[in-house]
Tab-separated table of N, CA and C in Angstrom:
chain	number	residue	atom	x	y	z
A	4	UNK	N	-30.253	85.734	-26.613
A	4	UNK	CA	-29.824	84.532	-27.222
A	4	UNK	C	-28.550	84.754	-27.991
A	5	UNK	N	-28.078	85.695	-27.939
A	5	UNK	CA	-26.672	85.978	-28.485
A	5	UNK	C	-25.827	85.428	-27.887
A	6	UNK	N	-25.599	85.180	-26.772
A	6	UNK	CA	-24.442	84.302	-26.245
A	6	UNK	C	-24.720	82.641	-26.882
A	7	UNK	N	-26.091	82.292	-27.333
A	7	UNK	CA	-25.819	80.984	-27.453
A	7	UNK	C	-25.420	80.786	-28.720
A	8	UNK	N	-26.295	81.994	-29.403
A	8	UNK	CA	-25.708	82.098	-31.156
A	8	UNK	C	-23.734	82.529	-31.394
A	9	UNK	N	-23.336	83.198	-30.215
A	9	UNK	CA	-21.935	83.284	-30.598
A	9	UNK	C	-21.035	82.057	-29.880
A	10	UNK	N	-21.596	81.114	-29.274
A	10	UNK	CA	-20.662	79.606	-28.737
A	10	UNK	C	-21.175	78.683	-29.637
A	11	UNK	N	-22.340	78.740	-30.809
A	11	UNK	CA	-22.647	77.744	-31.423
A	11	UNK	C	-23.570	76.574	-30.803
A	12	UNK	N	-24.215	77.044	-30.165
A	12	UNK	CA	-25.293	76.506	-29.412
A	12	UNK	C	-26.437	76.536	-29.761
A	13	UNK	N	-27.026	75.270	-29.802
A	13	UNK	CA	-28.598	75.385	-29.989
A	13	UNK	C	-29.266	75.066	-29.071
A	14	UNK	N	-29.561	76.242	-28.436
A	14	UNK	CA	-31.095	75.929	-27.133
A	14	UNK	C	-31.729	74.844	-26.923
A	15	UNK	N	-32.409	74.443	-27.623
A	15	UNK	CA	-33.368	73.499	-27.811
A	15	UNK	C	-32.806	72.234	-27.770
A	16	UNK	N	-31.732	71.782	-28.529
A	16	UNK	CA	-30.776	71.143	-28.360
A	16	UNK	C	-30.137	70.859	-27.053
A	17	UNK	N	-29.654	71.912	-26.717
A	17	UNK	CA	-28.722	71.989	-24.522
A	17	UNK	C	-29.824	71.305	-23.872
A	18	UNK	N	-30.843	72.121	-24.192
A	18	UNK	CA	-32.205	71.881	-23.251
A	18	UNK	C	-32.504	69.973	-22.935
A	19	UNK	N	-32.468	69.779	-24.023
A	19	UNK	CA	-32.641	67.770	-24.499
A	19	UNK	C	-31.664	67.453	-24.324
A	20	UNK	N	-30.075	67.418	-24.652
A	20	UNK	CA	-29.260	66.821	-23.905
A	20	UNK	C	-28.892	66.777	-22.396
A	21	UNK	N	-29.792	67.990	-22.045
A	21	UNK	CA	-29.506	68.493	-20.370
A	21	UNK	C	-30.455	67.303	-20.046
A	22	UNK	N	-31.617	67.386	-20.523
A	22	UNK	CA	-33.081	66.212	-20.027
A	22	UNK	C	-32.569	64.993	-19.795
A	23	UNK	N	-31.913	64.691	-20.880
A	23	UNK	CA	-31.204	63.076	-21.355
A	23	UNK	C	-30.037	63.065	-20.347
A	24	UNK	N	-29.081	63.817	-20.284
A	24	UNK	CA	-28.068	63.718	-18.570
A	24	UNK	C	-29.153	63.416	-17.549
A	25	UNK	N	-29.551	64.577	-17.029
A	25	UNK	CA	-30.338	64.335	-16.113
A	25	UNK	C	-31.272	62.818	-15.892
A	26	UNK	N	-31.740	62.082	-17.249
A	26	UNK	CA	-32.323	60.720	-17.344
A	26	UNK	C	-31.160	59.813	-16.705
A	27	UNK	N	-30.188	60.433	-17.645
A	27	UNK	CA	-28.818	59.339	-17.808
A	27	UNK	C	-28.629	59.350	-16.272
A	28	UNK	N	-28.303	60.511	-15.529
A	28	UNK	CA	-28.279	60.355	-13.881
A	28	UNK	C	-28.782	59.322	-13.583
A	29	UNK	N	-30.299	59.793	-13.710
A	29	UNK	CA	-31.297	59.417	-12.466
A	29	UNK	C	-30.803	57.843	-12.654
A	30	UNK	N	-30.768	57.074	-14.044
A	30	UNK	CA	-31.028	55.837	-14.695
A	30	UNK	C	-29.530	54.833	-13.937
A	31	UNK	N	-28.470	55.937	-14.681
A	31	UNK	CA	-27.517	55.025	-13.746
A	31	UNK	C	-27.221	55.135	-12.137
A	32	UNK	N	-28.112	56.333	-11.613
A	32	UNK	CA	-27.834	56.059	-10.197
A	32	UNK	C	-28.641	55.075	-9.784
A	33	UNK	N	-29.771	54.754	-10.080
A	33	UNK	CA	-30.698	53.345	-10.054
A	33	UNK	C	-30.384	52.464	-10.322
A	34	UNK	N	-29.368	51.960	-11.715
A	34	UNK	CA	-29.228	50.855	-11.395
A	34	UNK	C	-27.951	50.598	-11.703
A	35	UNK	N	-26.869	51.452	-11.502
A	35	UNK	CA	-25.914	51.212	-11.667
A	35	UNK	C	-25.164	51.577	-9.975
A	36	UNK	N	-25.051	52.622	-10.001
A	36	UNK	CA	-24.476	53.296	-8.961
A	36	UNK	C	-25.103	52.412	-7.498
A	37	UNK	N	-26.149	52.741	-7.057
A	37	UNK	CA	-26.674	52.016	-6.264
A	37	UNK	C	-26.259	50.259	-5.450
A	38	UNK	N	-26.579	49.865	-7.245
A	38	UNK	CA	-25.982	48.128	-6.653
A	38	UNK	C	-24.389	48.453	-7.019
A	39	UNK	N	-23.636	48.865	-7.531
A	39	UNK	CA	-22.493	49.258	-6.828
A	39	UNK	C	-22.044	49.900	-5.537
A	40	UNK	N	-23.109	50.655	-5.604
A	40	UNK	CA	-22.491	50.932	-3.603
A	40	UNK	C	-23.272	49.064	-2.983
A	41	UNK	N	-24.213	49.305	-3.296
A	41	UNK	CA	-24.515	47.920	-2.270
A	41	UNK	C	-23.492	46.793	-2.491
A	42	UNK	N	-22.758	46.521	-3.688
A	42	UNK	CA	-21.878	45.682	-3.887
A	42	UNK	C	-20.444	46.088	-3.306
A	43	UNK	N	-20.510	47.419	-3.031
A	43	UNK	CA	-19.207	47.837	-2.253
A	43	UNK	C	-19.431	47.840	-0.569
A	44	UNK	N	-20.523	47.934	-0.708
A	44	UNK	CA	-21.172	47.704	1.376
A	44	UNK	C	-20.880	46.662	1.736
A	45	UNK	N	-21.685	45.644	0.546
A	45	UNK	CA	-21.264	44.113	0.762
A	45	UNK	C	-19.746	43.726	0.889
A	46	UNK	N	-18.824	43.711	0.111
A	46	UNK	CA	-17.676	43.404	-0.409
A	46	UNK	C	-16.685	44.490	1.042
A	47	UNK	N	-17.584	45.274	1.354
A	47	UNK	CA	-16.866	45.979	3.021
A	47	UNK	C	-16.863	45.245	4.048
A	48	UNK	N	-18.342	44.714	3.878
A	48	UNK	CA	-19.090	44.099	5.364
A	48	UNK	C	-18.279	42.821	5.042
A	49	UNK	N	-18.024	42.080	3.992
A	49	UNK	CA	-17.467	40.588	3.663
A	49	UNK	C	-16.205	41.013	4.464
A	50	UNK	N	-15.431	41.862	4.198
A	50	UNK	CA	-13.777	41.967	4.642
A	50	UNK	C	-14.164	42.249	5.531
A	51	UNK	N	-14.609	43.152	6.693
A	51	UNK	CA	-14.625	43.381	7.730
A	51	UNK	C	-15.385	42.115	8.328
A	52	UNK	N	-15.952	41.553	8.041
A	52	UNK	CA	-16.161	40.344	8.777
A	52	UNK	C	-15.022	39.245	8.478
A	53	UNK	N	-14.470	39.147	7.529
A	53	UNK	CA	-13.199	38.315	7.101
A	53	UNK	C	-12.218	38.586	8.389
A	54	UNK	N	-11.786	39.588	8.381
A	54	UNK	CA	-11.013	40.941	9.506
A	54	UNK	C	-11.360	40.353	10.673
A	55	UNK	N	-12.337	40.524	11.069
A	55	UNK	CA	-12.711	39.881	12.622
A	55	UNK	C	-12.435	38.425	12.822
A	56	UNK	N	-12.763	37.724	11.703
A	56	UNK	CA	-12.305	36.691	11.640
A	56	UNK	C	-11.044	36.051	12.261
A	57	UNK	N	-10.318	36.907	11.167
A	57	UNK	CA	-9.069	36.644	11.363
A	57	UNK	C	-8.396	37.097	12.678
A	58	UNK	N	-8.639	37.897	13.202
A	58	UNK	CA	-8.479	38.220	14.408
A	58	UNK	C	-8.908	37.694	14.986
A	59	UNK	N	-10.103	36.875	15.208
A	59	UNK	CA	-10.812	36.246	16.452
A	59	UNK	C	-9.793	35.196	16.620
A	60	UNK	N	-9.384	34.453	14.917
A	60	UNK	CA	-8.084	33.142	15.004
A	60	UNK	C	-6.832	33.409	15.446
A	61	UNK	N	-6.814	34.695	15.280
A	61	UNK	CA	-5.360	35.441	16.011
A	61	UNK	C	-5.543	34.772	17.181
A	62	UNK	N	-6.583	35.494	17.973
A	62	UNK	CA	-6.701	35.720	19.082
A	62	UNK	C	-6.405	34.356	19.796
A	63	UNK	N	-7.523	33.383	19.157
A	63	UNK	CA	-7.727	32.032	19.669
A	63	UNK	C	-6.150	31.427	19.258
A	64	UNK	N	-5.647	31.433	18.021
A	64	UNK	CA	-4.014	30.773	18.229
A	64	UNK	C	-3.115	31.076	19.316
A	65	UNK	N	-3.324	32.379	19.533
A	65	UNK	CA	-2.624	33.380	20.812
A	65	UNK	C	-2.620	32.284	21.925
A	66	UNK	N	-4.397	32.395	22.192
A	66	UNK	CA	-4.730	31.843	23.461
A	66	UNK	C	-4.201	29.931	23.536
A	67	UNK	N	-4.400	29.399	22.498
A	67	UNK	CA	-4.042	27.959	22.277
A	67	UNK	C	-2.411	28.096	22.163
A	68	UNK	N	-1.711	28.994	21.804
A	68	UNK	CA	-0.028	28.779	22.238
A	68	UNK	C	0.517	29.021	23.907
A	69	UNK	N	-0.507	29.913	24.187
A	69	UNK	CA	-0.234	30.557	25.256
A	69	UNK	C	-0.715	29.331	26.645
A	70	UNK	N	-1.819	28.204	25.967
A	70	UNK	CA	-2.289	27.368	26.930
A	70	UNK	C	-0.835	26.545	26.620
A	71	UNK	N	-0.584	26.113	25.128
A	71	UNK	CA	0.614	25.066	25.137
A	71	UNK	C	1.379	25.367	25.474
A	72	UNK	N	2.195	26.614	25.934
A	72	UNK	CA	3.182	27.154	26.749
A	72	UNK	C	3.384	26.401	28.308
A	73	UNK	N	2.260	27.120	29.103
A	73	UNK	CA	1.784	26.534	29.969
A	73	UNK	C	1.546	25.371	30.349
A	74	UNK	N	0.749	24.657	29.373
A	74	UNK	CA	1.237	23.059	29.515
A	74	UNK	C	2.458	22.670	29.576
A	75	UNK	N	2.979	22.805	28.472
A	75	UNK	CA	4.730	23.041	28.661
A	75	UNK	C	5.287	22.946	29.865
A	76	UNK	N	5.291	24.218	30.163
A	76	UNK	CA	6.160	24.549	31.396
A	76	UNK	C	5.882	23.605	32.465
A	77	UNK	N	4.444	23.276	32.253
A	77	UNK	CA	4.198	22.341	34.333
A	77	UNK	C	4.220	20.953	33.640
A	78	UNK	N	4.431	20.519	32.693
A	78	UNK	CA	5.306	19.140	32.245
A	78	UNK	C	6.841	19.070	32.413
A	79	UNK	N	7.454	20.362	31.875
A	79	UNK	CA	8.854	20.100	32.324
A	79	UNK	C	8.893	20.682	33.741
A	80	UNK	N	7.489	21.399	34.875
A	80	UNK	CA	8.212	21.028	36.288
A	80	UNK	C	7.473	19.923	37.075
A	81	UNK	N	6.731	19.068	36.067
A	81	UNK	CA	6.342	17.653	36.766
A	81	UNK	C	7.078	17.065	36.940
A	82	UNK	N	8.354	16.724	35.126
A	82	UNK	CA	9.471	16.245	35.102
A	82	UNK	C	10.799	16.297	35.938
A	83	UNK	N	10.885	17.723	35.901
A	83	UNK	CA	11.466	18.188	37.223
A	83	UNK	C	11.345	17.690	38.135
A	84	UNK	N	10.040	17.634	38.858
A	84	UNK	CA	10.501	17.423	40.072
A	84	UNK	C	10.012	15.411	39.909
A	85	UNK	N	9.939	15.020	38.863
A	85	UNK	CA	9.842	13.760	39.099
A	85	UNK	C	11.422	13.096	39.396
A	86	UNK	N	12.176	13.540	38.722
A	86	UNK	CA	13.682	13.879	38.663
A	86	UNK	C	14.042	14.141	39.722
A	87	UNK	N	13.383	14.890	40.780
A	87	UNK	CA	14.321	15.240	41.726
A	87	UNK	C	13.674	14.611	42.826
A	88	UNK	N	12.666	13.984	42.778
A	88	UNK	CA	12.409	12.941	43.587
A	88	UNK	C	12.916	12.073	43.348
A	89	UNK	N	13.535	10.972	42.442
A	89	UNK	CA	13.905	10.340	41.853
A	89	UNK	C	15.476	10.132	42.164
A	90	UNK	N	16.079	11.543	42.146
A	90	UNK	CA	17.539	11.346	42.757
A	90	UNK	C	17.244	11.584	44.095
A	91	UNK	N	16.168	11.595	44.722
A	91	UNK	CA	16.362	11.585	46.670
A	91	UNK	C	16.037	10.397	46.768
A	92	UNK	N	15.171	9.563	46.092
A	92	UNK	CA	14.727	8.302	46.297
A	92	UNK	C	16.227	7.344	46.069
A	93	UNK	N	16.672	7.698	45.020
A	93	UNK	CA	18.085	7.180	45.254
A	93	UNK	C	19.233	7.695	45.963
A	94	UNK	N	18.848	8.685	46.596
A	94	UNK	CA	20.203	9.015	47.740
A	94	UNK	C	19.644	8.334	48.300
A	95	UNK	N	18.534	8.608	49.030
A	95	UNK	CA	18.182	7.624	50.244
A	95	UNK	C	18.423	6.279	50.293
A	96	UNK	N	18.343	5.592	48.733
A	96	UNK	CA	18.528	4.010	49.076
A	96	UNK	C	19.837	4.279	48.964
A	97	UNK	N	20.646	4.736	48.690
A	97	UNK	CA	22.291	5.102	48.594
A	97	UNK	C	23.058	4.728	49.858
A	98	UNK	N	22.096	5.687	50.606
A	98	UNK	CA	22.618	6.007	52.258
A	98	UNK	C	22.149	4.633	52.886
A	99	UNK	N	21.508	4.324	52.493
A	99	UNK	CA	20.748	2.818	53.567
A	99	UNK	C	21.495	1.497	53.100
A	100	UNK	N	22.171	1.674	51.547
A	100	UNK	CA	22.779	0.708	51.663
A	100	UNK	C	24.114	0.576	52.229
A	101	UNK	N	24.387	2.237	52.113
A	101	UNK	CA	26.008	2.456	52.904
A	101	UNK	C	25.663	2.179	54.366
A	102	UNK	N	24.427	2.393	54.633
A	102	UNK	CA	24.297	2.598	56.125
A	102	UNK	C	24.361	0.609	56.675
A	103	UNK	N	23.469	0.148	55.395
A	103	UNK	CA	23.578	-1.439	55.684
A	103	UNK	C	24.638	-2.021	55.554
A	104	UNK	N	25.628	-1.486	54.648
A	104	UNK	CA	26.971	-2.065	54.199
A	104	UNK	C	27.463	-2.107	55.453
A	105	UNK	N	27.615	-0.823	56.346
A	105	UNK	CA	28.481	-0.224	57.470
A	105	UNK	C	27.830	-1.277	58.895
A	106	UNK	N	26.678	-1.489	58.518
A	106	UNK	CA	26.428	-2.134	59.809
A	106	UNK	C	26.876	-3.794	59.733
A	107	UNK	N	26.642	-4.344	58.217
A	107	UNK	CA	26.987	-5.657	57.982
A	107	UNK	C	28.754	-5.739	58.283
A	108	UNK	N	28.976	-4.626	57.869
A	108	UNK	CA	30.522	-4.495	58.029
A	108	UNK	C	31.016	-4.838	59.167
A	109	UNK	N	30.489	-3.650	60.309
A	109	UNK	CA	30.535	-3.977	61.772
A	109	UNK	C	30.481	-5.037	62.331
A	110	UNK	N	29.457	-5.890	62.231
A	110	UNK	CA	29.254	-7.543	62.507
A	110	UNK	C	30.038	-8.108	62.277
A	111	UNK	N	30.414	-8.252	60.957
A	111	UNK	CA	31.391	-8.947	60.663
A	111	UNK	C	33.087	-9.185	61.249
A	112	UNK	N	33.104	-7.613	61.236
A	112	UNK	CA	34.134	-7.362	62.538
A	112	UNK	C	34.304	-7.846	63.420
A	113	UNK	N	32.724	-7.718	64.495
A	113	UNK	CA	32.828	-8.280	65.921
A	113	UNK	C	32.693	-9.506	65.650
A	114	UNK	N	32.259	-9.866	64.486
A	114	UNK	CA	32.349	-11.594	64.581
A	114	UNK	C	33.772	-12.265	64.752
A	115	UNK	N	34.750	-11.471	63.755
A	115	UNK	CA	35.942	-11.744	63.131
A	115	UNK	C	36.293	-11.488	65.003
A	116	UNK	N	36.321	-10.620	65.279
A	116	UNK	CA	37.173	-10.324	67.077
A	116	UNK	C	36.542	-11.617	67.361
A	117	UNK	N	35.406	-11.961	67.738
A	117	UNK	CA	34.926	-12.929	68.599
A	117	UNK	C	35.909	-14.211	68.434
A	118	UNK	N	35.451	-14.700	66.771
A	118	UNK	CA	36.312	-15.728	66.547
A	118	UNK	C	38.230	-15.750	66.897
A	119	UNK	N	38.810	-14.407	66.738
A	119	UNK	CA	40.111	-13.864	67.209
A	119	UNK	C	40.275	-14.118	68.970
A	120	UNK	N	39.646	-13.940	69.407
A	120	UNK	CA	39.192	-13.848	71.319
A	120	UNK	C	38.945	-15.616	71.052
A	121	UNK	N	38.210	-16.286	70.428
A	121	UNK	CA	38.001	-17.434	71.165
A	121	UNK	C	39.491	-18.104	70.266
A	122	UNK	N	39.916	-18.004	69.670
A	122	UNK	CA	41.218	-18.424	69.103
A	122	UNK	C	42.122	-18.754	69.789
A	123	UNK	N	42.503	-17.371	70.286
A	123	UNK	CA	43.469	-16.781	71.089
A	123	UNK	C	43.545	-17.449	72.375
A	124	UNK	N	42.363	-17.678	72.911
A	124	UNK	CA	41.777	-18.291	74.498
A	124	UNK	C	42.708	-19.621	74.098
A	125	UNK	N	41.510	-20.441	73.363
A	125	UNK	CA	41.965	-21.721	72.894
A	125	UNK	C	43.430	-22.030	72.852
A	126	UNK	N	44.230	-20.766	72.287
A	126	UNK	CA	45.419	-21.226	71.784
A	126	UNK	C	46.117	-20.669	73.243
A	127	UNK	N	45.861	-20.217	74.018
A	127	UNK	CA	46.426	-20.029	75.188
A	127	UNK	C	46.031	-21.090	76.085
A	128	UNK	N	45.120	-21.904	76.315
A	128	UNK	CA	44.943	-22.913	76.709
A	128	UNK	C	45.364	-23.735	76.483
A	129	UNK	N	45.791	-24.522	75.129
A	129	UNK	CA	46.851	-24.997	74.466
A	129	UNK	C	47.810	-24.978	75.167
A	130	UNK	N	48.571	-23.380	74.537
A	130	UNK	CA	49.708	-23.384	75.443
A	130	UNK	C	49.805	-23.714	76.753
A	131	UNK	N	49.073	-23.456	77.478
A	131	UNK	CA	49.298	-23.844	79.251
A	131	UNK	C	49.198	-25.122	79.429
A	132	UNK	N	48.353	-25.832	78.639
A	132	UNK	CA	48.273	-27.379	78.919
A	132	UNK	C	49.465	-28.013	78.444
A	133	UNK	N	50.560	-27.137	77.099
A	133	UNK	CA	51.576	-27.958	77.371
A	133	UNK	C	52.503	-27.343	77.873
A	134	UNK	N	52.323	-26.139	78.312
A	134	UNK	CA	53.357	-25.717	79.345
A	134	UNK	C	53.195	-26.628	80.802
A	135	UNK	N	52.360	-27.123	80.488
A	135	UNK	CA	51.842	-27.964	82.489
A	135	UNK	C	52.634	-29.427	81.909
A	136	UNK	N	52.488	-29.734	80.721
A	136	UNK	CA	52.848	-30.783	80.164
A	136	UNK	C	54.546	-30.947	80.642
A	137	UNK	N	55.325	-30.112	80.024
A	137	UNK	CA	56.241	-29.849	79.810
A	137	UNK	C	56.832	-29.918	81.038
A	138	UNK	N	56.029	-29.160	82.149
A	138	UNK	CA	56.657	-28.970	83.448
A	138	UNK	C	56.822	-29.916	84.230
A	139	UNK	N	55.929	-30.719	83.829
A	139	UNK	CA	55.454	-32.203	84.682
A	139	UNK	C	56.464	-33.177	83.783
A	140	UNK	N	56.611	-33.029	82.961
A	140	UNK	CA	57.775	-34.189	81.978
A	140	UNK	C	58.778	-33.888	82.840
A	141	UNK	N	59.344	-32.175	83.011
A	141	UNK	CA	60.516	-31.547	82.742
A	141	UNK	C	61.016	-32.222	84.473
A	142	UNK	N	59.871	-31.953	85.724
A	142	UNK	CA	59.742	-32.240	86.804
A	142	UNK	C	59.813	-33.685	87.231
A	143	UNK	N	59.207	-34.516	86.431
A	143	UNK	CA	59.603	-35.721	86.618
A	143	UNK	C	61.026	-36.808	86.450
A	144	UNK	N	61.517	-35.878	85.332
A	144	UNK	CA	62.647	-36.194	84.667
A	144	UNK	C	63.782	-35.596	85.501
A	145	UNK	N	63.424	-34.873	86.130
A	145	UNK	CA	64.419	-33.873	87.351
A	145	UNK	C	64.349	-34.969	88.501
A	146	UNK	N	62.936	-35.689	88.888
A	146	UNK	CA	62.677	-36.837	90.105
A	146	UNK	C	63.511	-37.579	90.113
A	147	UNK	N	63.824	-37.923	88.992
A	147	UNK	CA	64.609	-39.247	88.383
A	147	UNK	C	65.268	-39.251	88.951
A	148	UNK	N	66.321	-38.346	88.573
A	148	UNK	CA	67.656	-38.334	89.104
A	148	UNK	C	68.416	-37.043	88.970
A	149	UNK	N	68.944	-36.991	89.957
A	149	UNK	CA	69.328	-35.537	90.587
A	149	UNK	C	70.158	-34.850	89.311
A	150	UNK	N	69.883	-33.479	88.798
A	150	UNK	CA	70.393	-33.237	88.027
A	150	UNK	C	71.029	-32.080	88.351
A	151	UNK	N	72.161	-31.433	87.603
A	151	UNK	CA	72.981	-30.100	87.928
A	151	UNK	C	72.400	-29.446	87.021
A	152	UNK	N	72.620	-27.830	86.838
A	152	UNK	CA	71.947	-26.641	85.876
A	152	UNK	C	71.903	-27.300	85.037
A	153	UNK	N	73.386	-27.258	84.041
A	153	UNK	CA	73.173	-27.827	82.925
A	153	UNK	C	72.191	-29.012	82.205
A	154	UNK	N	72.236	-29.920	83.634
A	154	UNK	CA	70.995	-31.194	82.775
A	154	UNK	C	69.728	-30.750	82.964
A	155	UNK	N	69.626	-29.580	83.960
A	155	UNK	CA	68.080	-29.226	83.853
A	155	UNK	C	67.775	-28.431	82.598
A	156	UNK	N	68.761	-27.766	82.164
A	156	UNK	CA	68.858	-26.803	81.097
A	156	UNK	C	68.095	-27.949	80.135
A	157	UNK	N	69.322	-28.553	79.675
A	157	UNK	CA	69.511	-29.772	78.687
A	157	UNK	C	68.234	-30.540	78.782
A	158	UNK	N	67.157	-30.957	79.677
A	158	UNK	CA	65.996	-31.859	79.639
A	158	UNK	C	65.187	-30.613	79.114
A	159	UNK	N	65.074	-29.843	80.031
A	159	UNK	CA	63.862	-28.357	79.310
A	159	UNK	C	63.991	-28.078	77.864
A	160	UNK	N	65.290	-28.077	77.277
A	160	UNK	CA	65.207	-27.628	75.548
A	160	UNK	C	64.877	-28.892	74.945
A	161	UNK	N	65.382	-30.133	75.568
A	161	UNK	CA	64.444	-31.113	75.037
A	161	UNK	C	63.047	-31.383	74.688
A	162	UNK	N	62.838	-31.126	75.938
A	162	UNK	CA	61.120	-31.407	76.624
A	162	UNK	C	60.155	-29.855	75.451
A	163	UNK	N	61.038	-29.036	75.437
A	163	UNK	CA	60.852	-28.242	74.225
A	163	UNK	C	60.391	-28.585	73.106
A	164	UNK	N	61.576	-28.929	72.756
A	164	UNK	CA	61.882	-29.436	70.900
A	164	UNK	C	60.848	-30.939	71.035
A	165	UNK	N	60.570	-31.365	71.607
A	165	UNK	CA	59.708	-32.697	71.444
A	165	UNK	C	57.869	-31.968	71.244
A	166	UNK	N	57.920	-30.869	72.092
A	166	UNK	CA	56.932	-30.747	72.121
A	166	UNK	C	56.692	-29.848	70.986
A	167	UNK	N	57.358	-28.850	70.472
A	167	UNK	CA	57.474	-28.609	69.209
A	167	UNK	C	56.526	-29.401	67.954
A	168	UNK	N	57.896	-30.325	67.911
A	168	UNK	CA	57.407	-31.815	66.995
A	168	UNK	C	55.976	-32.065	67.135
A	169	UNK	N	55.621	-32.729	68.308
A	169	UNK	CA	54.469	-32.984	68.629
A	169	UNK	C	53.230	-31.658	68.048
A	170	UNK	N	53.343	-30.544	68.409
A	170	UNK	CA	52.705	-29.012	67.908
A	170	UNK	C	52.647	-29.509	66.108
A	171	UNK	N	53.844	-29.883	65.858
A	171	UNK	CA	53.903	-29.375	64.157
A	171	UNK	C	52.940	-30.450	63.731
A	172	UNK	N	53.257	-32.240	63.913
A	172	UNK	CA	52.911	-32.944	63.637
A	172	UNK	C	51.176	-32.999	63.918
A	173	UNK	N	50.537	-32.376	64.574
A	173	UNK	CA	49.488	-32.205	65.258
A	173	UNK	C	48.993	-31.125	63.725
């Protein structure tokens, strides 16, 4: 007992404060330590389930941008190609009206010749009826009485110029 008598130790004393630690242990690992770990298990298991959580919403925002993407995209190639049906639907009526323009055009043409051809007939018929006119004035007027170049000349630019008149006045 000399070592305890030269550190100032009383045996009996160590012995009871050793008892009383050892209480103090046992006491706060029961009810201290304990529901602190269980309050730290809990407060683990809470975040790690928080954690998954949040990840599962990761996940699911992921997947819900990744669908609106996708939607996206086959809206602007519905649009697309609504668009590009849209300008064939109007070439095509484009072409059909050039194609109708071109054919109304045409008609109109052969109408315009037709009416030009029956004009022309007409007005050549015209002419011959008073060229027959003319000849038969010009011929009768020659019956009359015997004429030399000059008066045949001279009745024809007449028989002309009258018929002229007659043309304008008409």
């Amino acid at each position: 007992m000399g070592l305890f008598e030269q550190l100032g130790l009383d045996p009996y004393k160590l012995a009871i404060q050793s008892f009383n630690f050892l209480v103090l242990l046992y006491l706060l690992n029961r009810l201290a330590y304990k529901p602190v770990l269980r309050m730290f298990d809990e407060r683990a298991s809470r975040i790690k389930s928080d954690l998954d959580d949040a990840k599962r919403m990761r996940e699911e925002g992921e997947r819900d941008r990744q669908t609106y993407r996708d939607q996206l995209n086959r809206a602007r190639d519905e649009a697309r190609a609504v668009l590009d049906e849209a300008a064939n639907v109007a070439s095509r009526i484009r072409e059909q009206a050039m194609f109708d323009a071109e054919a109304t055009a045409l008609a109109i043409i052969a109408r315009a010749r037709q009416d030009i051809a029956r004009e022309r007939d007409a007005a050549l018929k015209e002419l011959r009826g008073e060229v027959a006119t003319i000849a038969i004035m010009a011929a009768t007027r020659v019956v009359k009485r015997s004429l030399n170049t000059e008066d045949a000349r001279r009745l024809i630019d007449e028989a002309l110029a009258e018929t002229e008149l007659a043309a304008k006045a008409d």
